Structures are given as C-alpha cells and as structure tokens.
JSON list of C-alpha atoms in Angstrom, two decimals:
[
{"chain": "A", "resi": 466, "resn": "SER", "atom": "CA", "xyz": [201.26, 176.70, 22.52]},
{"chain": "A", "resi": 467, "resn": "SER", "atom": "CA", "xyz": [199.32, 179.79, 22.05]},
{"chain": "A", "resi": 468, "resn": "ASP", "atom": "CA", "xyz": [196.94, 178.48, 19.28]},
{"chain": "A", "resi": 469, "resn": "LEU", "atom": "CA", "xyz": [193.22, 177.66, 19.91]},
{"chain": "A", "resi": 470, "resn": "THR", "atom": "CA", "xyz": [191.94, 174.46, 18.10]},
{"chain": "A", "resi": 471, "resn": "GLN", "atom": "CA", "xyz": [188.28, 173.97, 17.31]},
{"chain": "A", "resi": 472, "resn": "ASP", "atom": "CA", "xyz": [186.60, 171.56, 15.01]},
{"chain": "A", "resi": 473, "resn": "PRO", "atom": "CA", "xyz": [186.09, 172.79, 11.72]},
{"chain": "A", "resi": 474, "resn": "ALA", "atom": "CA", "xyz": [182.37, 171.90, 11.35]},
{"chain": "A", "resi": 475, "resn": "VAL", "atom": "CA", "xyz": [179.70, 170.40, 13.10]},
{"chain": "A", "resi": 476, "resn": "SER", "atom": "CA", "xyz": [176.07, 169.55, 12.48]},
{"chain": "A", "resi": 477, "resn": "VAL", "atom": "CA", "xyz": [172.86, 169.02, 14.82]},
{"chain": "A", "resi": 478, "resn": "ALA", "atom": "CA", "xyz": [169.27, 168.38, 14.15]},
{"chain": "A", "resi": 479, "resn": "LEU", "atom": "CA", "xyz": [166.88, 170.80, 14.67]},
{"chain": "A", "resi": 480, "resn": "GLY", "atom": "CA", "xyz": [165.99, 171.05, 18.38]},
{"chain": "A", "resi": 481, "resn": "GLN", "atom": "CA", "xyz": [168.89, 168.78, 19.39]},
{"chain": "A", "resi": 482, "resn": "THR", "atom": "CA", "xyz": [171.96, 169.58, 21.49]},
{"chain": "A", "resi": 483, "resn": "VAL", "atom": "CA", "xyz": [175.41, 170.38, 20.00]},
{"chain": "A", "resi": 484, "resn": "ARG", "atom": "CA", "xyz": [178.72, 170.90, 21.69]},
{"chain": "A", "resi": 485, "resn": "ILE", "atom": "CA", "xyz": [181.58, 173.10, 20.24]},
{"chain": "A", "resi": 486, "resn": "THR", "atom": "CA", "xyz": [185.01, 172.50, 21.84]},
{"chain": "A", "resi": 487, "resn": "CYS", "atom": "CA", "xyz": [188.05, 174.65, 21.82]},
{"chain": "A", "resi": 488, "resn": "ARG", "atom": "CA", "xyz": [191.49, 173.54, 23.01]},
{"chain": "A", "resi": 489, "resn": "GLY", "atom": "CA", "xyz": [194.56, 175.35, 24.02]},
{"chain": "A", "resi": 490, "resn": "ASP", "atom": "CA", "xyz": [196.92, 175.81, 26.85]},
{"chain": "A", "resi": 491, "resn": "SER", "atom": "CA", "xyz": [195.97, 179.36, 27.72]},
{"chain": "A", "resi": 492, "resn": "LEU", "atom": "CA", "xyz": [192.38, 178.04, 28.64]},
{"chain": "A", "resi": 493, "resn": "GLU", "atom": "CA", "xyz": [193.80, 176.55, 32.05]},
{"chain": "A", "resi": 494, "resn": "THR", "atom": "CA", "xyz": [194.47, 180.05, 32.92]},
{"chain": "A", "resi": 495, "resn": "TYR", "atom": "CA", "xyz": [191.70, 182.17, 31.21]},
{"chain": "A", "resi": 496, "resn": "TYR", "atom": "CA", "xyz": [188.25, 181.70, 30.55]},
{"chain": "A", "resi": 497, "resn": "ALA", "atom": "CA", "xyz": [187.25, 181.56, 27.08]},
{"chain": "A", "resi": 498, "resn": "SER", "atom": "CA", "xyz": [184.61, 183.96, 25.19]},
{"chain": "A", "resi": 499, "resn": "TRP", "atom": "CA", "xyz": [182.54, 182.75, 22.40]},
{"chain": "A", "resi": 500, "resn": "TYR", "atom": "CA", "xyz": [181.20, 184.65, 19.36]},
{"chain": "A", "resi": 501, "resn": "GLN", "atom": "CA", "xyz": [178.73, 183.75, 16.80]},
{"chain": "A", "resi": 502, "resn": "GLN", "atom": "CA", "xyz": [179.38, 185.32, 13.33]},
{"chain": "A", "resi": 503, "resn": "LYS", "atom": "CA", "xyz": [176.66, 184.89, 10.45]},
{"chain": "A", "resi": 504, "resn": "PRO", "atom": "CA", "xyz": [177.51, 185.70, 6.88]},
{"chain": "A", "resi": 505, "resn": "GLY", "atom": "CA", "xyz": [178.14, 189.45, 5.86]},
{"chain": "A", "resi": 506, "resn": "GLN", "atom": "CA", "xyz": [177.84, 190.43, 9.52]},
{"chain": "A", "resi": 507, "resn": "ALA", "atom": "CA", "xyz": [180.46, 191.20, 12.35]},
{"chain": "A", "resi": 508, "resn": "PRO", "atom": "CA", "xyz": [180.67, 188.76, 15.10]},
{"chain": "A", "resi": 509, "resn": "ILE", "atom": "CA", "xyz": [178.70, 189.00, 18.33]},
{"chain": "A", "resi": 510, "resn": "LEU", "atom": "CA", "xyz": [179.48, 187.84, 21.95]},
{"chain": "A", "resi": 511, "resn": "VAL", "atom": "CA", "xyz": [177.36, 185.04, 23.11]},
{"chain": "A", "resi": 512, "resn": "LEU", "atom": "CA", "xyz": [179.12, 183.82, 25.98]},
{"chain": "A", "resi": 513, "resn": "PHE", "atom": "CA", "xyz": [181.99, 184.80, 28.49]},
{"chain": "A", "resi": 514, "resn": "ASP", "atom": "CA", "xyz": [183.45, 184.31, 31.92]},
{"chain": "A", "resi": 515, "resn": "LYS", "atom": "CA", "xyz": [182.67, 180.82, 33.56]},
{"chain": "A", "resi": 516, "resn": "ASN", "atom": "CA", "xyz": [179.17, 180.65, 31.90]},
{"chain": "A", "resi": 517, "resn": "THR", "atom": "CA", "xyz": [177.89, 184.26, 31.56]},
{"chain": "A", "resi": 518, "resn": "ARG", "atom": "CA", "xyz": [175.38, 185.18, 28.58]},
{"chain": "A", "resi": 519, "resn": "PRO", "atom": "CA", "xyz": [175.25, 189.12, 27.47]},
{"chain": "A", "resi": 520, "resn": "SER", "atom": "CA", "xyz": [171.66, 190.40, 27.61]},
{"chain": "A", "resi": 521, "resn": "GLY", "atom": "CA", "xyz": [169.57, 189.31, 24.77]},
{"chain": "A", "resi": 522, "resn": "ILE", "atom": "CA", "xyz": [171.27, 185.95, 24.24]},
{"chain": "A", "resi": 523, "resn": "PRO", "atom": "CA", "xyz": [169.02, 182.93, 24.71]},
{"chain": "A", "resi": 524, "resn": "ASP", "atom": "CA", "xyz": [169.66, 180.57, 27.60]},
{"chain": "A", "resi": 525, "resn": "ARG", "atom": "CA", "xyz": [170.02, 177.50, 25.33]},
{"chain": "A", "resi": 526, "resn": "PHE", "atom": "CA", "xyz": [173.82, 178.75, 25.04]},
{"chain": "A", "resi": 527, "resn": "SER", "atom": "CA", "xyz": [175.73, 177.50, 28.03]},
{"chain": "A", "resi": 528, "resn": "GLY", "atom": "CA", "xyz": [179.55, 177.01, 28.55]},
{"chain": "A", "resi": 529, "resn": "SER", "atom": "CA", "xyz": [181.95, 174.92, 30.53]},
{"chain": "A", "resi": 530, "resn": "ARG", "atom": "CA", "xyz": [185.76, 174.35, 31.00]},
{"chain": "A", "resi": 531, "resn": "SER", "atom": "CA", "xyz": [187.66, 171.35, 31.81]},
{"chain": "A", "resi": 532, "resn": "GLY", "atom": "CA", "xyz": [191.58, 171.43, 31.70]},
{"chain": "A", "resi": 533, "resn": "ASN", "atom": "CA", "xyz": [192.72, 172.93, 28.61]},
{"chain": "A", "resi": 534, "resn": "THR", "atom": "CA", "xyz": [189.25, 172.80, 26.95]},
{"chain": "A", "resi": 535, "resn": "ALA", "atom": "CA", "xyz": [186.52, 175.10, 26.86]},
{"chain": "A", "resi": 536, "resn": "SER", "atom": "CA", "xyz": [182.87, 174.14, 25.30]},
{"chain": "A", "resi": 537, "resn": "LEU", "atom": "CA", "xyz": [180.04, 175.87, 23.91]},
{"chain": "A", "resi": 538, "resn": "THR", "atom": "CA", "xyz": [176.80, 173.99, 24.02]},
{"chain": "A", "resi": 539, "resn": "ILE", "atom": "CA", "xyz": [173.67, 174.88, 22.28]},
{"chain": "A", "resi": 540, "resn": "THR", "atom": "CA", "xyz": [170.73, 172.89, 23.77]},
{"chain": "A", "resi": 541, "resn": "GLY", "atom": "CA", "xyz": [167.77, 172.97, 21.58]},
{"chain": "A", "resi": 542, "resn": "ALA", "atom": "CA", "xyz": [169.47, 174.10, 18.59]},
{"chain": "A", "resi": 543, "resn": "GLN", "atom": "CA", "xyz": [167.31, 176.45, 16.31]},
{"chain": "A", "resi": 544, "resn": "ALA", "atom": "CA", "xyz": [167.58, 177.28, 12.69]},
{"chain": "A", "resi": 545, "resn": "GLU", "atom": "CA", "xyz": [169.02, 180.91, 13.54]},
{"chain": "A", "resi": 546, "resn": "ASP", "atom": "CA", "xyz": [171.79, 179.24, 15.46]},
{"chain": "A", "resi": 547, "resn": "GLU", "atom": "CA", "xyz": [173.47, 178.26, 12.08]},
{"chain": "A", "resi": 548, "resn": "ALA", "atom": "CA", "xyz": [176.51, 180.36, 12.05]},
{"chain": "A", "resi": 549, "resn": "ASP", "atom": "CA", "xyz": [180.41, 180.30, 12.52]},
{"chain": "A", "resi": 550, "resn": "TYR", "atom": "CA", "xyz": [181.42, 180.09, 16.29]},
{"chain": "A", "resi": 551, "resn": "PHE", "atom": "CA", "xyz": [184.74, 181.40, 17.58]},
{"chain": "A", "resi": 552, "resn": "CYS", "atom": "CA", "xyz": [186.41, 181.03, 20.93]},
{"chain": "A", "resi": 553, "resn": "HIS", "atom": "CA", "xyz": [188.54, 183.78, 22.13]},
{"chain": "A", "resi": 554, "resn": "SER", "atom": "CA", "xyz": [191.11, 183.95, 25.05]},
{"chain": "A", "resi": 555, "resn": "ARG", "atom": "CA", "xyz": [194.57, 185.37, 25.92]},
{"chain": "A", "resi": 556, "resn": "ASP", "atom": "CA", "xyz": [198.06, 183.62, 25.02]},
{"chain": "A", "resi": 557, "resn": "SER", "atom": "CA", "xyz": [201.04, 182.94, 27.07]},
{"chain": "A", "resi": 558, "resn": "SER", "atom": "CA", "xyz": [202.16, 186.52, 26.01]},
{"chain": "A", "resi": 559, "resn": "ASP", "atom": "CA", "xyz": [198.92, 187.98, 27.38]},
{"chain": "A", "resi": 560, "resn": "ASN", "atom": "CA", "xyz": [197.68, 188.75, 23.88]},
{"chain": "A", "resi": 561, "resn": "HIS", "atom": "CA", "xyz": [194.60, 187.96, 22.41]},
{"chain": "A", "resi": 562, "resn": "VAL", "atom": "CA", "xyz": [193.99, 184.97, 20.21]},
{"chain": "A", "resi": 563, "resn": "PHE", "atom": "CA", "xyz": [190.96, 183.51, 18.67]},
{"chain": "A", "resi": 564, "resn": "GLY", "atom": "CA", "xyz": [190.23, 179.95, 17.88]},
{"chain": "A", "resi": 565, "resn": "THR", "atom": "CA", "xyz": [190.21, 178.62, 14.45]},
{"chain": "A", "resi": 566, "resn": "GLY", "atom": "CA", "xyz": [186.34, 178.47, 14.10]},
{"chain": "A", "resi": 567, "resn": "THR", "atom": "CA", "xyz": [183.56, 175.87, 13.96]},
{"chain": "A", "resi": 568, "resn": "THR", "atom": "CA", "xyz": [180.69, 176.08, 11.39]},
{"chain": "A", "resi": 569, "resn": "VAL", "atom": "CA", "xyz": [177.64, 174.85, 12.91]},
{"chain": "A", "resi": 570, "resn": "THR", "atom": "CA", "xyz": [174.89, 173.51, 10.49]},
{"chain": "A", "resi": 571, "resn": "VAL", "atom": "CA", "xyz": [171.21, 173.06, 11.77]},
{"chain": "A", "resi": 572, "resn": "LEU", "atom": "CA", "xyz": [169.71, 170.27, 9.89]},
{"chain": "B", "resi": 1097, "resn": "GLU", "atom": "CA", "xyz": [173.20, 202.46, 22.55]},
{"chain": "B", "resi": 1098, "resn": "VAL", "atom": "CA", "xyz": [176.79, 201.55, 22.09]},
{"chain": "B", "resi": 1099, "resn": "GLN", "atom": "CA", "xyz": [178.08, 202.06, 18.48]},
{"chain": "B", "resi": 1100, "resn": "LEU", "atom": "CA", "xyz": [181.25, 201.64, 17.04]},
{"chain": "B", "resi": 1101, "resn": "VAL", "atom": "CA", "xyz": [181.72, 202.68, 13.30]},
{"chain": "B", "resi": 1102, "resn": "GLU", "atom": "CA", "xyz": [184.92, 201.83, 11.31]},
{"chain": "B", "resi": 1103, "resn": "SER", "atom": "CA", "xyz": [185.92, 203.88, 8.36]},
{"chain": "B", "resi": 1104, "resn": "GLY", "atom": "CA", "xyz": [188.96, 204.34, 6.09]},
{"chain": "B", "resi": 1105, "resn": "GLY", "atom": "CA", "xyz": [189.07, 201.18, 4.32]},
{"chain": "B", "resi": 1106, "resn": "ARG", "atom": "CA", "xyz": [189.97, 201.07, 0.58]},
{"chain": "B", "resi": 1107, "resn": "TRP", "atom": "CA", "xyz": [191.91, 199.56, -1.98]},
{"chain": "B", "resi": 1108, "resn": "VAL", "atom": "CA", "xyz": [195.48, 200.20, -1.77]},
{"chain": "B", "resi": 1109, "resn": "ARG", "atom": "CA", "xyz": [198.67, 198.96, -3.61]},
{"chain": "B", "resi": 1110, "resn": "PRO", "atom": "CA", "xyz": [201.42, 196.64, -1.84]},
{"chain": "B", "resi": 1111, "resn": "GLY", "atom": "CA", "xyz": [203.69, 198.65, 0.22]},
{"chain": "B", "resi": 1112, "resn": "GLY", "atom": "CA", "xyz": [201.00, 201.51, 0.62]},
{"chain": "B", "resi": 1113, "resn": "SER", "atom": "CA", "xyz": [199.69, 203.30, 3.85]},
{"chain": "B", "resi": 1114, "resn": "LEU", "atom": "CA", "xyz": [196.24, 203.60, 5.23]},
{"chain": "B", "resi": 1115, "resn": "ARG", "atom": "CA", "xyz": [194.52, 205.03, 8.28]},
{"chain": "B", "resi": 1116, "resn": "LEU", "atom": "CA", "xyz": [191.64, 203.45, 9.69]},
{"chain": "B", "resi": 1117, "resn": "SER", "atom": "CA", "xyz": [189.39, 205.04, 12.22]},
{"chain": "B", "resi": 1118, "resn": "CYS", "atom": "CA", "xyz": [186.59, 203.86, 14.53]},
{"chain": "B", "resi": 1119, "resn": "ALA", "atom": "CA", "xyz": [184.18, 206.39, 16.06]},
{"chain": "B", "resi": 1120, "resn": "ALA", "atom": "CA", "xyz": [182.65, 205.36, 19.46]},
{"chain": "B", "resi": 1121, "resn": "SER", "atom": "CA", "xyz": [179.54, 206.59, 20.83]},
{"chain": "B", "resi": 1122, "resn": "GLY", "atom": "CA", "xyz": [176.91, 205.33, 23.66]},
{"chain": "B", "resi": 1123, "resn": "PHE", "atom": "CA", "xyz": [179.52, 204.72, 26.40]},
{"chain": "B", "resi": 1124, "resn": "ASN", "atom": "CA", "xyz": [182.18, 206.29, 28.30]},
{"chain": "B", "resi": 1125, "resn": "PHE", "atom": "CA", "xyz": [185.14, 205.57, 25.72]},
{"chain": "B", "resi": 1126, "resn": "ASN", "atom": "CA", "xyz": [187.92, 206.68, 27.84]},
{"chain": "B", "resi": 1127, "resn": "ASN", "atom": "CA", "xyz": [187.11, 203.93, 30.36]},
{"chain": "B", "resi": 1128, "resn": "TYR", "atom": "CA", "xyz": [187.43, 201.00, 28.09]},
{"chain": "B", "resi": 1129, "resn": "ASN", "atom": "CA", "xyz": [190.31, 198.97, 26.46]},
{"chain": "B", "resi": 1130, "resn": "MET", "atom": "CA", "xyz": [189.83, 198.72, 22.62]},
{"chain": "B", "resi": 1131, "resn": "ASN", "atom": "CA", "xyz": [191.18, 196.15, 20.04]},
{"chain": "B", "resi": 1132, "resn": "TRP", "atom": "CA", "xyz": [191.28, 195.85, 16.31]},
{"chain": "B", "resi": 1133, "resn": "VAL", "atom": "CA", "xyz": [190.38, 192.32, 14.95]},
{"chain": "B", "resi": 1134, "resn": "ARG", "atom": "CA", "xyz": [190.62, 191.50, 11.09]},
{"chain": "B", "resi": 1135, "resn": "GLN", "atom": "CA", "xyz": [189.06, 188.98, 8.99]},
{"chain": "B", "resi": 1136, "resn": "ALA", "atom": "CA", "xyz": [190.67, 187.84, 5.72]},
{"chain": "B", "resi": 1137, "resn": "PRO", "atom": "CA", "xyz": [188.04, 186.62, 3.15]},
{"chain": "B", "resi": 1138, "resn": "GLY", "atom": "CA", "xyz": [186.78, 183.21, 4.06]},
{"chain": "B", "resi": 1139, "resn": "LYS", "atom": "CA", "xyz": [188.77, 182.99, 6.90]},
{"chain": "B", "resi": 1140, "resn": "GLY", "atom": "CA", "xyz": [188.65, 183.27, 10.68]},
{"chain": "B", "resi": 1141, "resn": "LEU", "atom": "CA", "xyz": [189.16, 186.16, 13.16]},
{"chain": "B", "resi": 1142, "resn": "GLU", "atom": "CA", "xyz": [192.64, 187.32, 13.84]},
{"chain": "B", "resi": 1143, "resn": "TRP", "atom": "CA", "xyz": [193.58, 189.80, 16.52]},
{"chain": "B", "resi": 1144, "resn": "VAL", "atom": "CA", "xyz": [195.59, 192.86, 15.35]},
{"chain": "B", "resi": 1145, "resn": "ALA", "atom": "CA", "xyz": [196.36, 195.24, 18.22]},
{"chain": "B", "resi": 1146, "resn": "TYR", "atom": "CA", "xyz": [195.32, 196.27, 21.74]},
{"chain": "B", "resi": 1147, "resn": "ILE", "atom": "CA", "xyz": [195.57, 199.82, 23.31]},
{"chain": "B", "resi": 1148, "resn": "GLY", "atom": "CA", "xyz": [194.55, 200.52, 27.04]},
{"chain": "B", "resi": 1149, "resn": "SER", "atom": "CA", "xyz": [192.27, 203.00, 28.04]},
{"chain": "B", "resi": 1150, "resn": "SER", "atom": "CA", "xyz": [194.81, 205.47, 28.50]},
{"chain": "B", "resi": 1151, "resn": "SER", "atom": "CA", "xyz": [197.05, 204.48, 25.87]},
{"chain": "B", "resi": 1152, "resn": "TYR", "atom": "CA", "xyz": [199.75, 203.23, 28.39]},
{"chain": "B", "resi": 1153, "resn": "THR", "atom": "CA", "xyz": [199.73, 199.68, 27.33]},
{"chain": "B", "resi": 1154, "resn": "ILE", "atom": "CA", "xyz": [199.72, 198.76, 23.54]},
{"chain": "B", "resi": 1155, "resn": "ASN", "atom": "CA", "xyz": [200.19, 195.30, 22.15]},
{"chain": "B", "resi": 1156, "resn": "TYR", "atom": "CA", "xyz": [200.39, 193.99, 18.57]},
{"chain": "B", "resi": 1157, "resn": "ALA", "atom": "CA", "xyz": [200.07, 190.76, 16.94]},
{"chain": "B", "resi": 1158, "resn": "ASP", "atom": "CA", "xyz": [203.46, 189.49, 15.54]},
{"chain": "B", "resi": 1159, "resn": "SER", "atom": "CA", "xyz": [202.14, 189.72, 11.92]},
{"chain": "B", "resi": 1160, "resn": "VAL", "atom": "CA", "xyz": [201.75, 193.28, 12.10]},
{"chain": "B", "resi": 1161, "resn": "LYS", "atom": "CA", "xyz": [204.47, 194.47, 14.58]},
{"chain": "B", "resi": 1162, "resn": "GLY", "atom": "CA", "xyz": [206.56, 197.32, 13.24]},
{"chain": "B", "resi": 1163, "resn": "ARG", "atom": "CA", "xyz": [204.06, 198.10, 10.31]},
{"chain": "B", "resi": 1164, "resn": "PHE", "atom": "CA", "xyz": [200.70, 198.96, 12.23]},
{"chain": "B", "resi": 1165, "resn": "THR", "atom": "CA", "xyz": [200.30, 201.67, 14.96]},
{"chain": "B", "resi": 1166, "resn": "VAL", "atom": "CA", "xyz": [197.32, 201.79, 17.19]},
{"chain": "B", "resi": 1167, "resn": "SER", "atom": "CA", "xyz": [196.23, 205.14, 18.91]},
{"chain": "B", "resi": 1168, "resn": "ARG", "atom": "CA", "xyz": [193.25, 206.53, 20.34]},
{"chain": "B", "resi": 1169, "resn": "ASP", "atom": "CA", "xyz": [191.92, 210.21, 21.07]},
{"chain": "B", "resi": 1170, "resn": "ASN", "atom": "CA", "xyz": [189.77, 210.21, 24.07]},
{"chain": "B", "resi": 1171, "resn": "ALA", "atom": "CA", "xyz": [188.60, 213.61, 23.72]},
{"chain": "B", "resi": 1172, "resn": "LYS", "atom": "CA", "xyz": [187.04, 212.57, 20.35]},
{"chain": "B", "resi": 1173, "resn": "ASN", "atom": "CA", "xyz": [185.99, 209.21, 21.41]},
{"chain": "B", "resi": 1174, "resn": "SER", "atom": "CA", "xyz": [187.88, 207.76, 18.48]},
{"chain": "B", "resi": 1175, "resn": "LEU", "atom": "CA", "xyz": [190.37, 204.81, 17.98]},
{"chain": "B", "resi": 1176, "resn": "TYR", "atom": "CA", "xyz": [192.75, 204.59, 14.96]},
{"chain": "B", "resi": 1177, "resn": "LEU", "atom": "CA", "xyz": [194.96, 202.00, 13.20]},
{"chain": "B", "resi": 1178, "resn": "GLN", "atom": "CA", "xyz": [197.64, 203.26, 11.04]},
{"chain": "B", "resi": 1179, "resn": "LEU", "atom": "CA", "xyz": [198.76, 200.58, 8.39]},
{"chain": "B", "resi": 1180, "resn": "THR", "atom": "CA", "xyz": [202.21, 201.16, 6.60]},
{"chain": "B", "resi": 1181, "resn": "GLY", "atom": "CA", "xyz": [204.10, 198.44, 4.65]},
{"chain": "B", "resi": 1182, "resn": "LEU", "atom": "CA", "xyz": [200.73, 196.81, 3.44]},
{"chain": "B", "resi": 1183, "resn": "ARG", "atom": "CA", "xyz": [201.21, 193.42, 1.92]},
{"chain": "B", "resi": 1184, "resn": "ILE", "atom": "CA", "xyz": [198.68, 191.40, 0.01]},
{"chain": "B", "resi": 1185, "resn": "GLU", "atom": "CA", "xyz": [198.01, 189.17, 3.07]},
{"chain": "B", "resi": 1186, "resn": "ASP", "atom": "CA", "xyz": [196.66, 192.17, 4.93]},
{"chain": "B", "resi": 1187, "resn": "THR", "atom": "CA", "xyz": [193.63, 192.17, 2.81]},
{"chain": "B", "resi": 1188, "resn": "ALA", "atom": "CA", "xyz": [190.70, 191.96, 5.31]},
{"chain": "B", "resi": 1189, "resn": "ILE", "atom": "CA", "xyz": [187.90, 193.43, 7.06]},
{"chain": "B", "resi": 1190, "resn": "TYR", "atom": "CA", "xyz": [189.29, 195.25, 10.08]},
{"chain": "B", "resi": 1191, "resn": "TYR", "atom": "CA", "xyz": [186.68, 195.55, 13.10]},
{"chain": "B", "resi": 1192, "resn": "CYS", "atom": "CA", "xyz": [187.21, 197.66, 16.18]},
{"chain": "B", "resi": 1193, "resn": "ALA", "atom": "CA", "xyz": [186.05, 196.06, 19.25]},
{"chain": "B", "resi": 1194, "resn": "ARG", "atom": "CA", "xyz": [185.34, 197.06, 22.79]},
{"chain": "B", "resi": 1195, "resn": "GLN", "atom": "CA", "xyz": [187.04, 194.99, 25.65]},
{"chain": "B", "resi": 1196, "resn": "GLU", "atom": "CA", "xyz": [185.54, 194.21, 28.91]},
{"chain": "B", "resi": 1197, "resn": "THR", "atom": "CA", "xyz": [187.36, 192.29, 31.68]},
{"chain": "B", "resi": 1198, "resn": "TYR", "atom": "CA", "xyz": [185.39, 189.83, 34.20]},
{"chain": "B", "resi": 1199, "resn": "CYS", "atom": "CA", "xyz": [186.80, 187.93, 36.98]},
{"chain": "B", "resi": 1200, "resn": "SER", "atom": "CA", "xyz": [185.64, 185.12, 38.78]},
{"chain": "B", "resi": 1201, "resn": "SER", "atom": "CA", "xyz": [187.17, 183.56, 42.17]},
{"chain": "B", "resi": 1202, "resn": "ASP", "atom": "CA", "xyz": [189.59, 181.29, 40.06]},
{"chain": "B", "resi": 1203, "resn": "SER", "atom": "CA", "xyz": [190.08, 182.91, 36.43]},
{"chain": "B", "resi": 1204, "resn": "CYS", "atom": "CA", "xyz": [189.21, 185.84, 34.12]},
{"chain": "B", "resi": 1205, "resn": "SER", "atom": "CA", "xyz": [188.09, 186.54, 30.80]},
{"chain": "B", "resi": 1206, "resn": "ASP", "atom": "CA", "xyz": [188.47, 189.68, 28.47]},
{"chain": "B", "resi": 1207, "resn": "PRO", "atom": "CA", "xyz": [185.37, 189.41, 26.30]},
{"chain": "B", "resi": 1208, "resn": "LEU", "atom": "CA", "xyz": [185.10, 191.81, 23.29]},
{"chain": "B", "resi": 1209, "resn": "ASP", "atom": "CA", "xyz": [181.44, 192.69, 24.03]},
{"chain": "B", "resi": 1210, "resn": "TYR", "atom": "CA", "xyz": [180.78, 195.31, 21.14]},
{"chain": "B", "resi": 1211, "resn": "TRP", "atom": "CA", "xyz": [182.18, 195.23, 17.53]},
{"chain": "B", "resi": 1212, "resn": "GLY", "atom": "CA", "xyz": [181.75, 197.52, 14.70]},
{"chain": "B", "resi": 1213, "resn": "GLN", "atom": "CA", "xyz": [180.44, 196.64, 11.44]},
{"chain": "B", "resi": 1214, "resn": "GLY", "atom": "CA", "xyz": [183.77, 196.66, 10.02]},
{"chain": "B", "resi": 1215, "resn": "THR", "atom": "CA", "xyz": [185.82, 198.25, 7.10]},
{"chain": "B", "resi": 1216, "resn": "LEU", "atom": "CA", "xyz": [187.42, 196.46, 4.06]},
{"chain": "B", "resi": 1217, "resn": "VAL", "atom": "CA", "xyz": [191.26, 196.99, 3.20]},
{"chain": "B", "resi": 1218, "resn": "THR", "atom": "CA", "xyz": [191.96, 195.45, -0.08]},
{"chain": "B", "resi": 1219, "resn": "VAL", "atom": "CA", "xyz": [195.79, 195.25, -0.99]},
{"chain": "B", "resi": 1220, "resn": "SER", "atom": "CA", "xyz": [196.62, 194.45, -4.64]},
{"chain": "B", "resi": 1221, "resn": "SER", "atom": "CA", "xyz": [198.56, 195.54, -7.57]}
]
C-alpha cells in the first residue's frame, strides 16, 4: 500500500512527552519527513532524514523508525506545539505521499 | 531568505481552467526539484505534482493526471500549474514547495523544506 496512516488525534499534558506515529510500507525504504501546521498557516518542516531538524526547530522534536513505522516525539511539549502534524515519504511508484495527519492538543 | 509566493487562485466553475504561479527567490531555483501540494478545506495534505530541476522528470498524482500540467521557467525563477477540467473536489489551497534530498548510509528522504503561503482555488457553480 502507498498510504501513510496516522492516529487522528493525541493529547499531551504541558511539559510531558508525546509520540506521533506514521505507518506505511514505504517507510521501510524511505525515511519520513514531518511537518507542523497551525491553523491558517502553511506547513513547516520540523524533522527529516534519520533524525535531523532544520535550523530553528527546537531539540524537543526528535524522530525514529522501526520497520514500517516512523515516529515523531515531542519531549517536554509546549503550548506552541499544539498543531496538526503530517508525515511524508515516497510511495511504491516513487511519488510523494502524505500521512493522514495527527492533531496534537496540549493540555 | 528563501521565499515562495503563489498566485492565480480564484473562483472558477466546474470544467473551467486556471493557471497558478509560484515565484521563487532567495535561492538558486534551477538547482531544485519542486512540487505542488494541495489541501482541501478542513482536510489533510495531498501531493499533486513534481517537476525536476531541468523539467526532465515530471510526475502527477492519479487524481489530477491528464488534467493538470506542471511546468517551470528557470530563467524567471517561476513554477506553474495549469489546471483544466476542474472539479468541485479540486477546491483547495495550493502550495508550491521546494524539495531537498538527503541520503544516509541506509536510506534517503526528500523533505519539502520551504513552502509558499498558498493560493486558494474554489470550484463551484
């Protein structure tokens, strides 16, 4: 399958740790990239490659992969981390594909 | 500073056509592969089209294949998306995004590292 599946929503207490997962066959071949999107804004890249953050992204964001599952972990979640998160990779046709998205709520 | 600025979105009737543009600045445009990604109201991200830096390789999502055409003019630092045969389900914000490619020892990733602010296409009667 070329789909990337994410849990629709997760919540986390302020300062605690939350993990967002992304499942798909292509993730055994390609690393996932992760994007954060806040309401009314364009997505921004927060993680890519094995576990690389673009400049300006806090180090509380980290990534990992196991088999066909990629994970984005926010360690010590802050109020400003409340957003939608999308994973992204390639599919079997070498086209781009996005995950279904996860809404993170910080309590 | 890298900037991508989309334009051309508007209301159009089903079956109509539209051309979107993306003006790039702050980087060497002709060295980068580019993509169009869309987002329907209240929905997730959907990849639409890819064009290589020299326009040699072009790919489309099945949902737009045969109706949309991606192109670029490296001399003008511009990316385009021609939309024809528009359907109500094409209503979305259309983003252009720059693609990078990174490879580690065991795998690669192709992150979309910069995005424009998007342009809204509304298809309705």
